[in-house]
């Protein structure tokens, strides 16, 4: 027994999945297809996405945001957790990767819940703010280019309703955030974001050592 987070070996990870994961077949097929892609490590872990889907249900979310879609795996978990009238605005810049995503959203029967915006996410978020949609989103997942994390954080916080929740991915960045020898732009951006969130008195936050680090940020009600 330990009061520290366990380090995860393969056997324990397999066990965790075997007693907790309920991954629908369509999501498993999307994960299998994506595994052949050179960038497959960008895809979020199934148990992390299942957890976010639970949060979406807990919030009774109807309006969601996603910054960073890739092949649509996390998008699809969230979309399936929404009620039929629920919507997720999904931001990405890649036509190629999101064409795979669209196929699976359609196969899962939730294509009408996903509003894909192919443009730099900061522009899409600013457009939502400019059209009076600040304070109207229940849940957001940030998982795109790390150098913009601080900017995504500020824009998304404006878009969340009071009591709305943001999940920020990769906040432990393979452990590099705690290694002073790692000074590349992505690592520095994530460190800066972590400090920014921790110091922000507008929110309640928690950093979870799930997958590559998942920070939850509640916009104070
Ligand atoms: N959430 C996805 C999942 O779990 O499967 C993974 C997203 S992947 C880590 C990051 C995505 O961000 C890529 O698909 C990339 O095209 C997108 N991206 C990179 N820069 C972007 C930008 N400026 N605006 C919008 N999307 C961007
Ligand atoms: Ca990620």
Coordinates of C-alpha atoms and ligand atoms in Angstrom, one line a residue:
X1 CA 0.0 0.0 0.0
X2 CA 1.2 3.5 -0.7
X3 CA -0.1 7.0 -0.5
X4 CA 1.9 8.1 -3.5
X5 CA 0.6 7.5 -7.0
X6 CA 1.8 4.1 -8.1
X7 CA 4.2 3.8 -11.0
X8 CA 2.4 1.8 -13.7
X9 CA 3.9 -1.3 -15.1
X10 CA 2.4 -3.2 -18.0
X11 CA 0.8 -5.9 -15.8
X12 CA -0.9 -3.3 -13.6
X13 CA -2.0 -1.3 -16.6
X14 CA -3.5 -4.3 -18.3
X15 CA -5.3 -5.1 -15.0
X16 CA -6.6 -1.6 -14.7
X17 CA -8.0 -1.8 -18.2
X18 CA -9.4 -5.3 -17.7
X19 CA -11.5 -4.3 -14.7
X20 CA -12.5 -0.7 -15.8
X21 CA -12.6 -0.1 -19.5
X22 CA -15.9 -0.1 -21.4
X23 CA -14.6 0.9 -24.8
X24 CA -17.3 0.7 -27.5
X25 CA -16.4 -1.3 -30.6
X26 CA -16.4 1.7 -32.9
X27 CA -13.8 3.4 -30.6
X28 CA -11.7 0.3 -30.5
X29 CA -11.7 0.2 -34.3
X30 CA -10.7 3.8 -34.5
X31 CA -7.8 3.2 -32.1
X32 CA -6.7 0.2 -34.1
X33 CA -6.8 2.2 -37.4
X34 CA -4.9 5.1 -35.8
X35 CA -2.2 2.8 -34.4
X36 CA -0.9 2.5 -37.9
X37 CA -0.2 6.2 -38.1
X38 CA 3.3 7.5 -37.4
X39 CA 1.8 10.0 -34.9
X40 CA -0.4 7.5 -33.1
X41 CA 1.1 8.4 -29.7
X42 CA -0.9 11.6 -29.9
X43 CA -4.1 9.7 -29.3
X44 CA -5.4 9.9 -25.7
X45 CA -5.5 6.8 -23.6
X46 CA -8.9 5.0 -23.5
X47 CA -9.2 5.0 -19.7
X48 CA -8.5 8.8 -19.8
X49 CA -11.2 9.4 -22.4
X50 CA -13.6 7.2 -20.5
X51 CA -13.0 9.3 -17.4
X52 CA -13.6 12.5 -19.4
X53 CA -16.8 11.0 -20.7
X54 CA -17.9 10.4 -17.1
X55 CA -17.1 14.0 -16.3
X56 CA -19.3 15.1 -19.2
X57 CA -22.1 13.1 -17.9
X58 CA -21.6 14.3 -14.4
X59 CA -21.7 17.9 -15.6
X60 CA -24.9 17.2 -17.6
X61 CA -22.9 18.9 -20.4
X62 CA -24.6 20.0 -23.6
X63 CA -22.1 22.3 -25.1
X64 CA -18.5 21.1 -25.3
X65 CA -15.2 22.3 -26.9
X66 CA -12.2 20.4 -28.1
X67 CA -8.9 21.9 -29.1
X68 CA -7.0 19.3 -31.0
X69 CA -8.9 16.5 -32.7
X70 CA -6.4 14.3 -34.6
X71 CA -8.4 11.2 -35.7
X72 CA -11.3 12.1 -33.4
X73 CA -10.9 9.5 -30.6
X74 CA -11.4 11.8 -27.6
X75 CA -14.0 13.8 -29.6
X76 CA -16.0 10.6 -30.1
X77 CA -15.9 9.6 -26.4
X78 CA -17.3 13.0 -25.5
X79 CA -19.9 13.0 -28.3
X80 CA -21.2 9.7 -27.2
X81 CA -21.5 10.9 -23.6
X82 CA -23.7 13.8 -24.7
X83 CA -27.5 13.8 -25.0
X84 CA -28.8 13.8 -28.6
X85 CA -29.1 17.6 -28.7
X86 CA -25.6 18.0 -27.2
X87 CA -22.8 19.5 -29.4
X88 CA -19.1 19.6 -29.4
X89 CA -17.2 22.2 -31.3
X90 CA -14.0 20.4 -32.4
X91 CA -11.0 22.5 -33.5
X92 CA -8.1 21.3 -35.7
X93 CA -6.1 22.3 -38.7
X94 CA -5.6 18.9 -40.4
X95 CA -8.0 17.9 -43.1
X96 CA -6.3 14.6 -43.5
X97 CA -6.5 13.4 -39.8
X98 CA -10.0 14.8 -39.3
X99 CA -11.3 13.0 -42.4
X100 CA -10.6 9.7 -40.5
X101 CA -12.4 11.2 -37.5
X102 CA -15.5 12.1 -39.6
X103 CA -15.8 8.5 -40.8
X104 CA -15.9 7.2 -37.3
X105 CA -18.3 9.9 -36.0
X106 CA -20.6 8.9 -38.8
X107 CA -20.3 5.2 -38.1
X108 CA -21.1 5.9 -34.4
X109 CA -24.2 7.8 -35.4
X110 CA -23.1 11.0 -33.7
X111 CA -21.8 13.1 -36.7
X112 CA -24.5 15.7 -36.1
X113 CA -23.2 16.3 -32.6
X114 CA -19.8 17.3 -33.8
X115 CA -19.2 20.7 -35.3
X116 CA -15.6 20.5 -36.8
X117 CA -13.9 23.8 -37.3
X118 CA -10.8 23.5 -39.5
X119 CA -8.8 26.6 -38.7
X120 CA -6.2 27.6 -36.1
X121 CA -7.9 27.0 -32.8
X122 CA -7.1 30.4 -31.4
X123 CA -9.1 32.0 -34.3
X124 CA -12.0 29.6 -33.8
X125 CA -12.1 30.4 -30.0
X126 CA -11.8 34.1 -30.6
X127 CA -14.7 33.9 -33.1
X128 CA -16.8 32.2 -30.5
X129 CA -16.0 35.0 -28.0
X130 CA -16.7 37.6 -30.6
X131 CA -20.1 36.1 -31.4
X132 CA -21.3 36.4 -27.8
X133 CA -20.6 32.7 -26.8
X134 CA -18.5 33.5 -23.7
X135 CA -19.7 31.8 -20.6
X136 CA -21.8 29.2 -22.5
X137 CA -19.7 26.0 -22.6
X138 CA -20.0 23.2 -20.0
X139 CA -16.8 21.2 -20.8
X140 CA -13.6 21.7 -22.8
X141 CA -10.6 19.5 -23.6
X142 CA -7.3 21.2 -24.5
X143 CA -5.0 18.9 -26.4
X144 CA -3.3 20.8 -29.4
X145 CA 0.0 22.5 -30.0
X146 CA 1.7 23.0 -26.6
X147 CA 3.2 26.4 -27.3
X148 CA -0.3 27.9 -27.4
X149 CA -1.5 26.2 -24.2
X150 CA -1.4 29.5 -22.2
X151 CA -3.5 31.2 -24.9
X152 CA -5.9 28.3 -25.2
X153 CA -6.3 28.4 -21.4
X154 CA -7.3 32.1 -21.3
X155 CA -9.7 31.8 -24.3
X156 CA -11.3 28.6 -23.1
X157 CA -11.8 30.0 -19.6
X158 CA -13.7 32.9 -21.0
X159 CA -15.9 30.5 -23.0
X160 CA -16.7 28.2 -20.0
X161 CA -19.9 28.9 -18.0
X162 CA -19.5 29.4 -14.2
X163 CA -19.2 25.8 -12.9
X164 CA -17.9 24.7 -16.3
X165 CA -14.8 22.4 -16.5
X166 CA -11.7 22.3 -18.6
X167 CA -9.4 19.3 -18.9
X168 CA -5.8 20.0 -20.1
X169 CA -3.8 17.1 -21.5
X170 CA -0.1 16.3 -21.3
X171 CA 0.6 18.5 -18.3
X172 CA 3.3 16.1 -17.0
X173 CA 4.8 15.7 -20.5
X174 CA 6.5 12.3 -20.0
X175 CA 8.1 13.7 -16.8
X176 CA 10.1 16.3 -18.8
X177 CA 8.5 19.2 -16.8
X178 CA 10.4 18.1 -13.7
X179 CA 13.7 17.7 -15.6
X180 CA 15.8 20.9 -15.6
X181 CA 17.8 19.7 -18.6
X182 CA 14.7 19.7 -20.8
X183 CA 14.4 23.3 -22.1
X184 CA 12.7 22.8 -25.5
X185 CA 9.8 25.1 -26.4
X186 CA 7.0 22.6 -25.7
X187 CA 8.3 21.7 -22.3
X188 CA 8.8 25.3 -21.3
X189 CA 5.3 26.1 -22.5
X190 CA 3.7 23.3 -20.4
X191 CA 5.7 24.4 -17.3
X192 CA 4.5 28.0 -17.8
X193 CA 0.9 26.8 -18.2
X194 CA 1.2 24.7 -15.0
X195 CA 2.4 27.7 -13.1
X196 CA -0.3 29.9 -14.7
X197 CA -3.1 27.6 -13.7
X198 CA -1.8 27.0 -10.2
X199 CA -1.6 30.8 -9.5
X200 CA -5.0 31.5 -11.0
X201 CA -7.5 32.5 -8.3
X202 CA -10.4 32.5 -10.7
X203 CA -10.4 28.7 -10.7
X204 CA -10.3 25.5 -8.7
X205 CA -7.8 23.0 -10.1
X206 CA -6.4 19.6 -9.7
X207 CA -3.6 17.9 -11.5
X208 CA -4.1 14.2 -12.0
X209 CA -1.2 11.8 -12.8
X210 CA -3.5 10.0 -15.3
X211 CA -1.8 9.0 -18.6
X212 CA 0.6 11.9 -19.5
X213 CA -0.9 14.2 -16.8
X214 CA -4.4 15.6 -16.9
X215 CA -5.2 19.0 -15.2
X216 CA -8.8 19.7 -14.4
X217 CA -9.8 23.3 -14.0
X218 CA -13.2 24.4 -12.7
X219 CA -14.4 27.9 -13.6
X220 CA -15.6 29.0 -10.2
X221 CA -19.4 29.1 -10.0
Ligands
LIG1 N1 -7.4 14.9 -28.7 C1 -6.8 14.0 -29.7 C2 -7.0 12.5 -29.3 O1 -7.1 12.3 -28.1 O2 -7.1 11.6 -30.2 C3 -5.4 14.2 -30.0 C4 -5.0 15.6 -30.5 S1 -3.3 15.7 -31.1 C5 -2.4 15.5 -29.6 C6 -3.1 17.4 -31.5 C7 -3.9 17.9 -32.6 O3 -3.8 19.4 -32.6 C8 -3.4 17.5 -34.0 O4 -4.4 16.9 -34.7 C9 -3.0 18.8 -34.7 O5 -3.4 18.9 -36.1 C10 -3.8 19.9 -33.9 N2 -3.3 21.2 -34.0 C11 -2.0 21.6 -34.0 N3 -1.9 22.9 -34.0 C12 -3.2 23.4 -34.1 C13 -3.7 24.7 -34.1 N4 -3.0 25.8 -34.1 N5 -5.1 24.8 -34.1 C14 -5.9 23.7 -34.1 N6 -5.4 22.5 -34.0 C15 -4.0 22.3 -34.0
LIG2 CA1 -2.5 14.6 -25.7

